[in-house]
Amino acid sequence: MSAKYGLVSYNSSRKHISISIPSSTEVMSPHIKSVEELRVLGINLSIYSSPTQFMICVAGVFLFYLIYGYLQELIFSMEGFKPFGWYLTLIQFGFYSTFGLVELQLTQDKRRRIPGKTYMMIAVLTVGTMGLSNTSLGYLNYPTQVIFKCCKLIPVMIGGVFIQGKRYNVADVSAALCMSLGLIWFTLADSKVAPNFNVTGVLLISLALCADAAIGNVQEKAMKLHNGSNSEMVLYSYSIGFVYILTGLLSVGGLGPAVAFCSEHPVKTYGYAFLFSLTGYFGISFVLALIKLFGALVAVTVTTGRKAMTVVLSFMFFAKPFTFQYIWAGLLVLFGIFLNVYSKNSDKMKLPSIKDLKSWVLTGKKVRFLSQNV
């Protein structure tokens, strides 16, 4: 009967499907996102609510990167050090690799989850970001370099569209436009008052900005796809980057003069570089946590706000030419940051519409008219 109507009996050929859940000691597929604790410098962020996680990460970014910025400008303010930006980056990568190795050894899970090819690409972007950024300080004032880095939102948005297929609203585009105009204004002001302004520095920091924008999207995609840890990301990306920079310095003969100069001033070079790298490592741990929890664009917004504060502190602690055009250009960049934050929290931050503004104006006129009649 069943064969007559084309029905198939499953009694004799029944297939069994078994689903096994891997234990904690087994390696899961990189495409399966396991639920694990997210720890940053020993702080278990997984036990906190999302707003608390955000506040902890923001506090860590501001604290450590403000110290990082102060030490970076302090190192480059030493006479004769400006040509050795790539050597400072080499030292920095060496310390970062050591710190990442120590932190990874303290964790229970020491597996490398992200593929080596991905790390090789991330290392190239990391070298471009930090090496070009450090080298640009030999040609630009520190505040100008920081203002350029504040505008990382622009290439991040472009990278988000091409790398992850993201879409951005009018507020995000307006924020990018404000940042671009503020950046141009600040650069023009700096070219008039800064004695060491050089177009080469603008080119270097612009290339660093593009690499920095791409690395946030690539890191976010890799960490979410393979569920990699922060310490793993730091260890492999910076250790591979260390090899890249060392090879480059050896090939162009730039290692010998840098070592000779730093040997004459070990405390002001290697000592400051250690503290500079330590605070930078702590800061980048919180940045990676922000990327993993809230995405690259949110992380860029937070780090941009930190950079704006770094500019203020730079003028307070280090003597340099000043013009009020810096303030207006900086405010325009900050307004762009506000627009970006608003676009991410538009449901909680309701701005008055044109209709509301007209109503308030008409109400004000009516009140003044009645007061005059009385």
Short mmCIF file of the C-alpha atoms (twelve columns), coordinates in Angstrom:
data_MODEL
# 
_entry.id   MODEL 
# 
loop_
_atom_site.group_PDB 
_atom_site.id 
_atom_site.type_symbol 
_atom_site.label_atom_id 
_atom_site.label_alt_id 
_atom_site.label_comp_id 
_atom_site.label_asym_id 
_atom_site.label_seq_id 
_atom_site.Cartn_x 
_atom_site.Cartn_y 
_atom_site.Cartn_z 
_atom_site.pdbx_PDB_model_num 
ATOM 1   C CA . MET A 1   0.000  0.000  0.000  1 
ATOM 2   C CA . SER A 2   2.692  2.400  0.942  1 
ATOM 3   C CA . ALA A 3   4.809  1.453  -2.054 1 
ATOM 4   C CA . LYS A 4   1.826  1.959  -4.294 1 
ATOM 5   C CA . TYR A 5   1.430  5.617  -3.354 1 
ATOM 6   C CA . GLY A 6   5.143  6.290  -3.356 1 
ATOM 7   C CA . LEU A 7   5.491  6.271  0.404  1 
ATOM 8   C CA . VAL A 8   8.783  5.096  1.884  1 
ATOM 9   C CA . SER A 9   8.966  3.086  5.078  1 
ATOM 10  C CA . TYR A 10  11.617 4.303  7.539  1 
ATOM 11  C CA . ASN A 11  11.436 1.213  9.761  1 
ATOM 12  C CA . SER A 12  14.223 -0.602 7.941  1 
ATOM 13  C CA . SER A 13  16.465 2.334  6.983  1 
ATOM 14  C CA . ARG A 14  16.118 4.818  9.805  1 
ATOM 15  C CA . LYS A 15  18.998 7.273  10.118 1 
ATOM 16  C CA . HIS A 16  20.223 8.474  13.460 1 
ATOM 17  C CA . ILE A 17  21.665 11.947 14.000 1 
ATOM 18  C CA . SER A 18  23.745 12.480 17.115 1 
ATOM 19  C CA . ILE A 19  24.796 15.854 18.439 1 
ATOM 20  C CA . SER A 20  27.780 15.950 20.759 1 
ATOM 21  C CA . ILE A 21  28.795 18.934 22.842 1 
ATOM 22  C CA . PRO A 22  32.569 19.321 23.199 1 
ATOM 23  C CA . SER A 23  34.016 19.496 26.650 1 
ATOM 24  C CA . SER A 24  35.999 22.445 27.930 1 
ATOM 25  C CA . THR A 25  39.242 20.693 26.998 1 
ATOM 26  C CA . GLU A 26  38.240 20.045 23.383 1 
ATOM 27  C CA . VAL A 27  38.749 22.507 20.571 1 
ATOM 28  C CA . MET A 28  35.502 23.973 19.266 1 
ATOM 29  C CA . SER A 29  34.970 25.042 15.683 1 
ATOM 30  C CA . PRO A 30  36.168 28.598 15.120 1 
ATOM 31  C CA . HIS A 31  32.742 29.481 13.740 1 
ATOM 32  C CA . ILE A 32  31.034 28.510 17.016 1 
ATOM 33  C CA . LYS A 33  31.087 31.300 19.532 1 
ATOM 34  C CA . SER A 34  31.589 29.752 22.958 1 
ATOM 35  C CA . VAL A 35  30.346 31.528 26.028 1 
ATOM 36  C CA . GLU A 36  33.359 32.406 28.113 1 
ATOM 37  C CA . GLU A 37  34.434 34.987 30.633 1 
ATOM 38  C CA . LEU A 38  35.776 38.210 29.211 1 
ATOM 39  C CA . ARG A 39  38.645 39.369 31.406 1 
ATOM 40  C CA . VAL A 40  40.706 42.537 31.010 1 
ATOM 41  C CA . LEU A 41  43.737 42.906 33.321 1 
ATOM 42  C CA . GLY A 42  42.152 40.413 35.721 1 
ATOM 43  C CA . ILE A 43  38.750 42.165 35.717 1 
ATOM 44  C CA . ASN A 44  35.909 39.788 34.822 1 
ATOM 45  C CA . LEU A 45  33.646 42.024 32.731 1 
ATOM 46  C CA . SER A 46  31.148 39.211 32.110 1 
ATOM 47  C CA . ILE A 47  29.579 39.588 35.564 1 
ATOM 48  C CA . TYR A 48  28.598 43.218 34.943 1 
ATOM 49  C CA . SER A 49  25.745 44.718 32.986 1 
ATOM 50  C CA . SER A 50  26.362 46.231 29.558 1 
ATOM 51  C CA . PRO A 51  26.415 49.886 30.788 1 
ATOM 52  C CA . THR A 52  28.858 48.964 33.575 1 
ATOM 53  C CA . GLN A 53  31.087 47.127 31.108 1 
ATOM 54  C CA . PHE A 54  31.095 50.213 28.905 1 
ATOM 55  C CA . MET A 55  32.013 52.542 31.786 1 
ATOM 56  C CA . ILE A 56  34.871 50.283 32.953 1 
ATOM 57  C CA . CYS A 57  36.296 50.093 29.440 1 
ATOM 58  C CA . VAL A 58  35.987 53.861 28.940 1 
ATOM 59  C CA . ALA A 59  37.692 54.565 32.279 1 
ATOM 60  C CA . GLY A 60  40.545 52.213 31.379 1 
ATOM 61  C CA . VAL A 61  41.003 53.747 27.937 1 
ATOM 62  C CA . PHE A 62  41.099 57.309 29.279 1 
ATOM 63  C CA . LEU A 63  43.375 56.581 32.243 1 
ATOM 64  C CA . PHE A 64  46.061 54.588 30.481 1 
ATOM 65  C CA . TYR A 65  46.054 56.385 27.141 1 
ATOM 66  C CA . LEU A 66  46.311 59.841 28.703 1 
ATOM 67  C CA . ILE A 67  49.485 58.691 30.467 1 
ATOM 68  C CA . TYR A 68  50.560 57.031 27.213 1 
ATOM 69  C CA . GLY A 69  50.163 60.281 25.269 1 
ATOM 70  C CA . TYR A 70  52.096 62.280 27.854 1 
ATOM 71  C CA . LEU A 71  55.008 59.822 27.774 1 
ATOM 72  C CA . GLN A 72  55.002 59.710 23.973 1 
ATOM 73  C CA . GLU A 73  55.356 63.481 23.667 1 
ATOM 74  C CA . LEU A 74  57.923 63.470 26.473 1 
ATOM 75  C CA . ILE A 75  60.100 60.993 24.554 1 
ATOM 76  C CA . PHE A 76  59.923 62.946 21.298 1 
ATOM 77  C CA . SER A 77  60.605 66.240 23.069 1 
ATOM 78  C CA . MET A 78  64.108 64.930 23.863 1 
ATOM 79  C CA . GLU A 79  66.612 66.558 21.527 1 
ATOM 80  C CA . GLY A 80  67.905 64.270 18.810 1 
ATOM 81  C CA . PHE A 81  65.282 61.528 19.169 1 
ATOM 82  C CA . LYS A 82  62.849 62.536 16.394 1 
ATOM 83  C CA . PRO A 83  64.548 60.519 13.581 1 
ATOM 84  C CA . PHE A 84  64.120 57.274 15.556 1 
ATOM 85  C CA . GLY A 85  60.355 56.822 15.504 1 
ATOM 86  C CA . TRP A 86  60.582 53.372 13.929 1 
ATOM 87  C CA . TYR A 87  63.046 52.199 16.591 1 
ATOM 88  C CA . LEU A 88  60.648 53.343 19.318 1 
ATOM 89  C CA . THR A 89  57.940 51.336 17.575 1 
ATOM 90  C CA . LEU A 90  60.259 48.291 17.552 1 
ATOM 91  C CA . ILE A 91  60.814 48.623 21.318 1 
ATOM 92  C CA . GLN A 92  57.102 49.115 21.837 1 
ATOM 93  C CA . PHE A 93  56.230 45.980 19.844 1 
ATOM 94  C CA . GLY A 94  58.819 43.993 21.782 1 
ATOM 95  C CA . PHE A 95  57.316 45.010 25.112 1 
ATOM 96  C CA . TYR A 96  53.761 44.400 23.866 1 
ATOM 97  C CA . SER A 97  54.720 40.878 22.733 1 
ATOM 98  C CA . THR A 98  56.273 40.140 26.132 1 
ATOM 99  C CA . PHE A 99  53.249 41.485 28.023 1 
ATOM 100 C CA . GLY A 100 50.886 39.499 25.798 1 
ATOM 101 C CA . LEU A 101 52.870 36.299 26.337 1 
ATOM 102 C CA . VAL A 102 52.829 36.742 30.125 1 
ATOM 103 C CA . GLU A 103 49.082 37.426 30.160 1 
ATOM 104 C CA . LEU A 104 48.362 34.465 27.891 1 
ATOM 105 C CA . GLN A 105 50.355 32.143 30.157 1 
ATOM 106 C CA . LEU A 106 48.244 33.273 33.125 1 
ATOM 107 C CA . THR A 107 45.024 32.222 31.388 1 
ATOM 108 C CA . GLN A 108 43.677 28.688 31.311 1 
ATOM 109 C CA . ASP A 109 42.969 28.677 27.575 1 
ATOM 110 C CA . LYS A 110 46.225 29.091 25.650 1 
ATOM 111 C CA . ARG A 111 44.919 28.010 22.237 1 
ATOM 112 C CA . ARG A 112 45.407 30.176 19.172 1 
ATOM 113 C CA . ARG A 113 42.010 30.448 17.580 1 
ATOM 114 C CA . ILE A 114 42.541 33.072 14.892 1 
ATOM 115 C CA . PRO A 115 44.379 31.800 11.763 1 
ATOM 116 C CA . GLY A 116 48.006 32.766 11.219 1 
ATOM 117 C CA . LYS A 117 47.275 34.412 7.861  1 
ATOM 118 C CA . THR A 118 44.823 36.753 9.556  1 
ATOM 119 C CA . TYR A 119 47.448 37.699 12.126 1 
ATOM 120 C CA . MET A 120 49.976 38.403 9.385  1 
ATOM 121 C CA . MET A 121 47.543 40.869 7.815  1 
ATOM 122 C CA . ILE A 122 46.684 42.450 11.178 1 
ATOM 123 C CA . ALA A 123 50.405 42.778 11.937 1 
ATOM 124 C CA . VAL A 124 50.961 44.712 8.696  1 
ATOM 125 C CA . LEU A 125 48.147 47.121 9.611  1 
ATOM 126 C CA . THR A 126 49.436 47.434 13.184 1 
ATOM 127 C CA . VAL A 127 52.942 48.267 11.974 1 
ATOM 128 C CA . GLY A 128 51.523 50.854 9.609  1 
ATOM 129 C CA . THR A 129 49.333 52.385 12.318 1 
ATOM 130 C CA . MET A 130 51.885 52.724 15.092 1 
ATOM 131 C CA . GLY A 131 55.092 53.042 13.080 1 
ATOM 132 C CA . LEU A 132 53.835 55.776 10.778 1 
ATOM 133 C CA . SER A 133 52.145 57.523 13.694 1 
ATOM 134 C CA . ASN A 134 55.341 57.571 15.779 1 
ATOM 135 C CA . THR A 135 57.434 58.675 12.806 1 
ATOM 136 C CA . SER A 136 55.048 61.539 11.978 1 
ATOM 137 C CA . LEU A 137 55.947 63.200 15.293 1 
ATOM 138 C CA . GLY A 138 59.306 64.060 13.756 1 
ATOM 139 C CA . TYR A 139 57.469 66.379 11.357 1 
ATOM 140 C CA . LEU A 140 54.332 67.559 13.203 1 
ATOM 141 C CA . ASN A 141 53.285 69.050 16.520 1 
ATOM 142 C CA . TYR A 142 51.795 66.446 18.843 1 
ATOM 143 C CA . PRO A 143 48.319 68.095 18.963 1 
ATOM 144 C CA . THR A 144 48.132 68.099 15.152 1 
ATOM 145 C CA . GLN A 145 48.977 64.416 15.060 1 
ATOM 146 C CA . VAL A 146 46.308 63.694 17.671 1 
ATOM 147 C CA . ILE A 147 43.663 65.725 15.823 1 
ATOM 148 C CA . PHE A 148 44.358 63.681 12.697 1 
ATOM 149 C CA . LYS A 149 43.915 60.497 14.704 1 
ATOM 150 C CA . CYS A 150 40.644 61.858 16.092 1 
ATOM 151 C CA . CYS A 151 39.216 61.703 12.585 1 
ATOM 152 C CA . LYS A 152 39.700 57.962 12.282 1 
ATOM 153 C CA . LEU A 153 35.902 57.710 12.128 1 
ATOM 154 C CA . ILE A 154 35.996 58.659 8.444  1 
ATOM 155 C CA . PRO A 155 38.122 55.743 7.163  1 
ATOM 156 C CA . VAL A 156 36.497 53.437 9.747  1 
ATOM 157 C CA . MET A 157 33.126 54.118 8.127  1 
ATOM 158 C CA . ILE A 158 34.593 53.508 4.667  1 
ATOM 159 C CA . GLY A 159 36.249 50.314 5.886  1 
ATOM 160 C CA . GLY A 160 33.006 49.206 7.545  1 
ATOM 161 C CA . VAL A 161 31.172 49.547 4.246  1 
ATOM 162 C CA . PHE A 162 33.732 47.628 2.162  1 
ATOM 163 C CA . ILE A 163 34.953 45.068 4.729  1 
ATOM 164 C CA . GLN A 164 31.782 44.287 6.684  1 
ATOM 165 C CA . GLY A 165 29.050 45.659 4.411  1 
ATOM 166 C CA . LYS A 166 27.772 48.107 7.035  1 
ATOM 167 C CA . ARG A 167 25.417 51.024 6.375  1 
ATOM 168 C CA . TYR A 168 25.570 54.390 8.127  1 
ATOM 169 C CA . ASN A 169 22.869 56.995 8.669  1 
ATOM 170 C CA . VAL A 170 22.809 60.732 8.009  1 
ATOM 171 C CA . ALA A 171 24.094 61.548 11.519 1 
ATOM 172 C CA . ASP A 172 27.202 59.397 11.013 1 
ATOM 173 C CA . VAL A 173 27.907 61.001 7.638  1 
ATOM 174 C CA . SER A 174 27.398 64.471 9.144  1 
ATOM 175 C CA . ALA A 175 29.787 63.567 11.956 1 
ATOM 176 C CA . ALA A 176 32.424 62.511 9.435  1 
ATOM 177 C CA . LEU A 177 31.931 65.781 7.520  1 
ATOM 178 C CA . CYS A 178 32.343 67.905 10.667 1 
ATOM 179 C CA . MET A 179 35.484 66.014 11.604 1 
ATOM 180 C CA . SER A 180 36.914 66.492 8.117  1 
ATOM 181 C CA . LEU A 181 36.282 70.254 8.149  1 
ATOM 182 C CA . GLY A 182 37.701 70.568 11.681 1 
ATOM 183 C CA . LEU A 183 40.752 68.595 10.631 1 
ATOM 184 C CA . ILE A 184 41.397 70.861 7.636  1 
ATOM 185 C CA . TRP A 185 40.947 73.954 9.787  1 
ATOM 186 C CA . PHE A 186 43.325 72.666 12.474 1 
ATOM 187 C CA . THR A 187 45.960 71.725 9.890  1 
ATOM 188 C CA . LEU A 188 45.829 75.143 8.230  1 
ATOM 189 C CA . ALA A 189 46.193 76.834 11.621 1 
ATOM 190 C CA . ASP A 190 49.131 74.603 12.508 1 
ATOM 191 C CA . SER A 191 50.880 75.333 9.216  1 
ATOM 192 C CA . LYS A 192 50.854 79.056 10.088 1 
ATOM 193 C CA . VAL A 193 52.082 78.974 13.691 1 
ATOM 194 C CA . ALA A 194 54.079 75.735 14.068 1 
ATOM 195 C CA . PRO A 195 57.792 76.092 13.274 1 
ATOM 196 C CA . ASN A 196 58.273 72.380 12.512 1 
ATOM 197 C CA . PHE A 197 55.189 71.815 10.328 1 
ATOM 198 C CA . ASN A 198 55.968 69.558 7.368  1 
ATOM 199 C CA . VAL A 199 53.728 68.090 4.666  1 
ATOM 200 C CA . THR A 200 55.604 64.783 5.054  1 
ATOM 201 C CA . GLY A 201 54.134 64.474 8.546  1 
ATOM 202 C CA . VAL A 202 50.630 65.004 7.149  1 
ATOM 203 C CA . LEU A 203 51.202 62.221 4.623  1 
ATOM 204 C CA . LEU A 204 52.573 59.833 7.257  1 
ATOM 205 C CA . ILE A 205 49.761 60.394 9.734  1 
ATOM 206 C CA . SER A 206 47.162 60.115 6.941  1 
ATOM 207 C CA . LEU A 207 48.530 56.700 5.956  1 
ATOM 208 C CA . ALA A 208 48.584 55.694 9.625  1 
ATOM 209 C CA . LEU A 209 44.955 56.812 9.870  1 
ATOM 210 C CA . CYS A 210 43.907 54.576 6.980  1 
ATOM 211 C CA . ALA A 211 45.705 51.578 8.482  1 
ATOM 212 C CA . ASP A 212 44.194 52.340 11.894 1 
ATOM 213 C CA . ALA A 213 40.711 52.448 10.400 1 
ATOM 214 C CA . ALA A 214 41.140 49.124 8.636  1 
ATOM 215 C CA . ILE A 215 42.609 47.358 11.653 1 
ATOM 216 C CA . GLY A 216 39.550 48.047 13.831 1 
ATOM 217 C CA . ASN A 217 37.213 46.401 11.324 1 
ATOM 218 C CA . VAL A 218 39.567 43.469 10.698 1 
ATOM 219 C CA . GLN A 219 40.075 42.880 14.445 1 
ATOM 220 C CA . GLU A 220 36.329 43.051 15.104 1 
ATOM 221 C CA . LYS A 221 35.570 40.575 12.325 1 
ATOM 222 C CA . ALA A 222 38.337 38.155 13.387 1 
ATOM 223 C CA . MET A 223 37.525 38.236 17.109 1 
ATOM 224 C CA . LYS A 224 33.803 37.686 16.543 1 
ATOM 225 C CA . LEU A 225 34.268 34.964 13.933 1 
ATOM 226 C CA . HIS A 226 36.897 32.942 15.800 1 
ATOM 227 C CA . ASN A 227 36.187 34.067 19.393 1 
ATOM 228 C CA . GLY A 228 39.828 35.012 19.993 1 
ATOM 229 C CA . SER A 229 40.982 36.513 23.273 1 
ATOM 230 C CA . ASN A 230 42.525 39.942 23.770 1 
ATOM 231 C CA . SER A 231 45.868 38.551 24.957 1 
ATOM 232 C CA . GLU A 232 46.046 36.232 21.954 1 
ATOM 233 C CA . MET A 233 45.384 39.127 19.574 1 
ATOM 234 C CA . VAL A 234 48.067 41.291 21.182 1 
ATOM 235 C CA . LEU A 235 50.699 38.533 21.375 1 
ATOM 236 C CA . TYR A 236 50.542 37.306 17.796 1 
ATOM 237 C CA . SER A 237 49.867 40.584 15.991 1 
ATOM 238 C CA . TYR A 238 52.654 42.484 17.778 1 
ATOM 239 C CA . SER A 239 55.223 39.681 17.746 1 
ATOM 240 C CA . ILE A 240 54.794 39.262 13.985 1 
ATOM 241 C CA . GLY A 241 54.913 43.047 13.634 1 
ATOM 242 C CA . PHE A 242 58.162 43.081 15.635 1 
ATOM 243 C CA . VAL A 243 59.751 40.793 13.031 1 
ATOM 244 C CA . TYR A 244 58.507 43.045 10.228 1 
ATOM 245 C CA . ILE A 245 59.996 46.208 11.764 1 
ATOM 246 C CA . LEU A 246 63.282 44.539 12.720 1 
ATOM 247 C CA . THR A 247 63.695 43.247 9.170  1 
ATOM 248 C CA . GLY A 248 62.967 46.697 7.770  1 
ATOM 249 C CA . LEU A 249 65.421 48.497 10.064 1 
ATOM 250 C CA . LEU A 250 68.174 45.985 9.309  1 
ATOM 251 C CA . SER A 251 67.624 46.285 5.573  1 
ATOM 252 C CA . VAL A 252 67.880 50.111 5.537  1 
ATOM 253 C CA . GLY A 253 70.635 50.349 8.164  1 
ATOM 254 C CA . GLY A 254 68.530 52.270 10.649 1 
ATOM 255 C CA . LEU A 255 69.074 50.020 13.645 1 
ATOM 256 C CA . GLY A 256 72.699 50.947 14.488 1 
ATOM 257 C CA . PRO A 257 72.301 54.741 14.874 1 
ATOM 258 C CA . ALA A 258 69.127 54.299 16.944 1 
ATOM 259 C CA . VAL A 259 70.780 51.824 19.329 1 
ATOM 260 C CA . ALA A 260 73.821 54.099 19.692 1 
ATOM 261 C CA . PHE A 261 71.686 57.135 20.528 1 
ATOM 262 C CA . CYS A 262 69.477 55.301 23.035 1 
ATOM 263 C CA . SER A 263 72.528 53.772 24.724 1 
ATOM 264 C CA . GLU A 264 73.687 57.295 25.577 1 
ATOM 265 C CA . HIS A 265 70.337 58.113 27.235 1 
ATOM 266 C CA . PRO A 266 69.064 54.782 28.583 1 
ATOM 267 C CA . VAL A 267 66.676 56.177 31.223 1 
ATOM 268 C CA . LYS A 268 65.013 58.750 28.967 1 
ATOM 269 C CA . THR A 269 64.699 56.281 26.099 1 
ATOM 270 C CA . TYR A 270 64.365 52.694 27.312 1 
ATOM 271 C CA . GLY A 271 62.972 53.682 30.728 1 
ATOM 272 C CA . TYR A 272 60.294 55.967 29.322 1 
ATOM 273 C CA . ALA A 273 59.654 53.495 26.497 1 
ATOM 274 C CA . PHE A 274 58.905 50.755 29.036 1 
ATOM 275 C CA . LEU A 275 56.326 52.891 30.854 1 
ATOM 276 C CA . PHE A 276 55.030 54.128 27.500 1 
ATOM 277 C CA . SER A 277 54.571 50.535 26.305 1 
ATOM 278 C CA . LEU A 278 53.085 49.335 29.593 1 
ATOM 279 C CA . THR A 279 50.363 52.002 29.666 1 
ATOM 280 C CA . GLY A 280 49.773 51.481 25.945 1 
ATOM 281 C CA . TYR A 281 49.358 47.734 26.493 1 
ATOM 282 C CA . PHE A 282 46.864 48.274 29.288 1 
ATOM 283 C CA . GLY A 283 45.018 50.787 27.141 1 
ATOM 284 C CA . ILE A 284 44.858 48.536 24.092 1 
ATOM 285 C CA . SER A 285 43.468 45.722 26.259 1 
ATOM 286 C CA . PHE A 286 40.473 47.914 27.081 1 
ATOM 287 C CA . VAL A 287 40.157 49.027 23.443 1 
ATOM 288 C CA . LEU A 288 40.020 45.390 22.291 1 
ATOM 289 C CA . ALA A 289 37.368 44.714 24.936 1 
ATOM 290 C CA . LEU A 290 35.350 47.646 23.588 1 
ATOM 291 C CA . ILE A 291 35.671 46.272 20.042 1 
ATOM 292 C CA . LYS A 292 34.569 42.808 21.131 1 
ATOM 293 C CA . LEU A 293 31.629 44.037 23.243 1 
ATOM 294 C CA . PHE A 294 30.367 47.085 21.373 1 
ATOM 295 C CA . GLY A 295 31.997 47.145 17.919 1 
ATOM 296 C CA . ALA A 296 34.728 49.112 16.156 1 
ATOM 297 C CA . LEU A 297 32.732 52.323 15.688 1 
ATOM 298 C CA . VAL A 298 31.950 52.673 19.407 1 
ATOM 299 C CA . ALA A 299 35.600 51.992 20.252 1 
ATOM 300 C CA . VAL A 300 36.707 54.687 17.806 1 
ATOM 301 C CA . THR A 301 34.252 57.175 19.329 1 
ATOM 302 C CA . VAL A 302 35.633 56.564 22.831 1 
ATOM 303 C CA . THR A 303 39.273 56.771 21.759 1 
ATOM 304 C CA . THR A 304 38.498 59.945 19.810 1 
ATOM 305 C CA . GLY A 305 37.154 61.595 22.956 1 
ATOM 306 C CA . ARG A 306 40.290 60.561 24.783 1 
ATOM 307 C CA . LYS A 307 42.442 62.104 22.073 1 
ATOM 308 C CA . ALA A 308 40.582 65.396 22.367 1 
ATOM 309 C CA . MET A 309 41.490 65.510 26.061 1 
ATOM 310 C CA . THR A 310 45.082 64.593 25.194 1 
ATOM 311 C CA . VAL A 311 45.318 67.720 23.015 1 
ATOM 312 C CA . VAL A 312 44.260 69.913 25.950 1 
ATOM 313 C CA . LEU A 313 46.801 68.282 28.270 1 
ATOM 314 C CA . SER A 314 49.510 68.650 25.631 1 
ATOM 315 C CA . PHE A 315 49.126 72.427 25.585 1 
ATOM 316 C CA . MET A 316 49.098 72.468 29.392 1 
ATOM 317 C CA . PHE A 317 52.280 70.420 29.958 1 
ATOM 318 C CA . PHE A 318 54.413 71.230 26.906 1 
ATOM 319 C CA . ALA A 319 55.282 74.695 25.567 1 
ATOM 320 C CA . LYS A 320 54.223 75.199 21.941 1 
ATOM 321 C CA . PRO A 321 52.718 77.889 19.665 1 
ATOM 322 C CA . PHE A 322 49.004 78.497 20.164 1 
ATOM 323 C CA . THR A 323 46.203 80.130 18.184 1 
ATOM 324 C CA . PHE A 324 42.472 80.355 18.884 1 
ATOM 325 C CA . GLN A 325 41.821 78.656 15.558 1 
ATOM 326 C CA . TYR A 326 42.907 75.454 17.321 1 
ATOM 327 C CA . ILE A 327 39.928 75.867 19.668 1 
ATOM 328 C CA . TRP A 328 37.335 76.446 16.929 1 
ATOM 329 C CA . ALA A 329 38.669 73.575 14.837 1 
ATOM 330 C CA . GLY A 330 38.753 71.311 17.886 1 
ATOM 331 C CA . LEU A 331 35.172 72.216 18.775 1 
ATOM 332 C CA . LEU A 332 34.064 71.323 15.254 1 
ATOM 333 C CA . VAL A 333 35.726 67.921 15.632 1 
ATOM 334 C CA . LEU A 334 34.037 67.458 19.029 1 
ATOM 335 C CA . PHE A 335 30.673 68.339 17.480 1 
ATOM 336 C CA . GLY A 336 31.299 65.590 14.952 1 
ATOM 337 C CA . ILE A 337 31.972 63.201 17.841 1 
ATOM 338 C CA . PHE A 338 28.694 64.265 19.468 1 
ATOM 339 C CA . LEU A 339 26.790 63.573 16.246 1 
ATOM 340 C CA . ASN A 340 28.335 60.141 16.078 1 
ATOM 341 C CA . VAL A 341 27.375 59.365 19.685 1 
ATOM 342 C CA . TYR A 342 23.869 60.708 19.076 1 
ATOM 343 C CA . SER A 343 23.403 58.471 16.042 1 
ATOM 344 C CA . LYS A 344 24.143 55.437 18.218 1 
ATOM 345 C CA . ASN A 345 21.754 56.535 20.995 1 
ATOM 346 C CA . SER A 346 19.050 58.370 19.062 1 
ATOM 347 C CA . ASP A 347 16.316 56.422 20.869 1 
ATOM 348 C CA . LYS A 348 17.536 57.757 24.245 1 
ATOM 349 C CA . MET A 349 18.731 61.217 23.173 1 
ATOM 350 C CA . LYS A 350 15.831 63.042 21.520 1 
ATOM 351 C CA . LEU A 351 16.786 66.381 20.031 1 
ATOM 352 C CA . PRO A 352 14.092 69.037 19.354 1 
ATOM 353 C CA . SER A 353 12.689 69.070 15.826 1 
ATOM 354 C CA . ILE A 354 12.244 72.148 13.615 1 
ATOM 355 C CA . LYS A 355 8.546  72.117 14.489 1 
ATOM 356 C CA . ASP A 356 9.375  72.182 18.220 1 
ATOM 357 C CA . LEU A 357 11.805 75.075 17.717 1 
ATOM 358 C CA . LYS A 358 9.169  77.064 15.800 1 
ATOM 359 C CA . SER A 359 6.656  76.386 18.571 1 
ATOM 360 C CA . TRP A 360 9.090  77.624 21.224 1 
ATOM 361 C CA . VAL A 361 9.835  80.787 19.219 1 
ATOM 362 C CA . LEU A 362 6.142  81.553 18.704 1 
ATOM 363 C CA . THR A 363 5.435  80.898 22.392 1 
ATOM 364 C CA . GLY A 364 8.242  83.260 23.377 1 
ATOM 365 C CA . LYS A 365 6.912  86.003 21.109 1 
ATOM 366 C CA . LYS A 366 3.419  85.533 22.514 1 
ATOM 367 C CA . VAL A 367 4.658  85.822 26.093 1 
ATOM 368 C CA . ARG A 368 6.587  89.011 25.273 1 
ATOM 369 C CA . PHE A 369 3.524  90.485 23.545 1 
ATOM 370 C CA . LEU A 370 1.291  89.778 26.559 1 
ATOM 371 C CA . SER A 371 3.865  91.257 28.949 1 
ATOM 372 C CA . GLN A 372 3.987  94.434 26.892 1 
ATOM 373 C CA . ASN A 373 0.176  94.755 26.982 1 
ATOM 374 C CA . VAL A 374 0.154  94.331 30.744 1 
# 
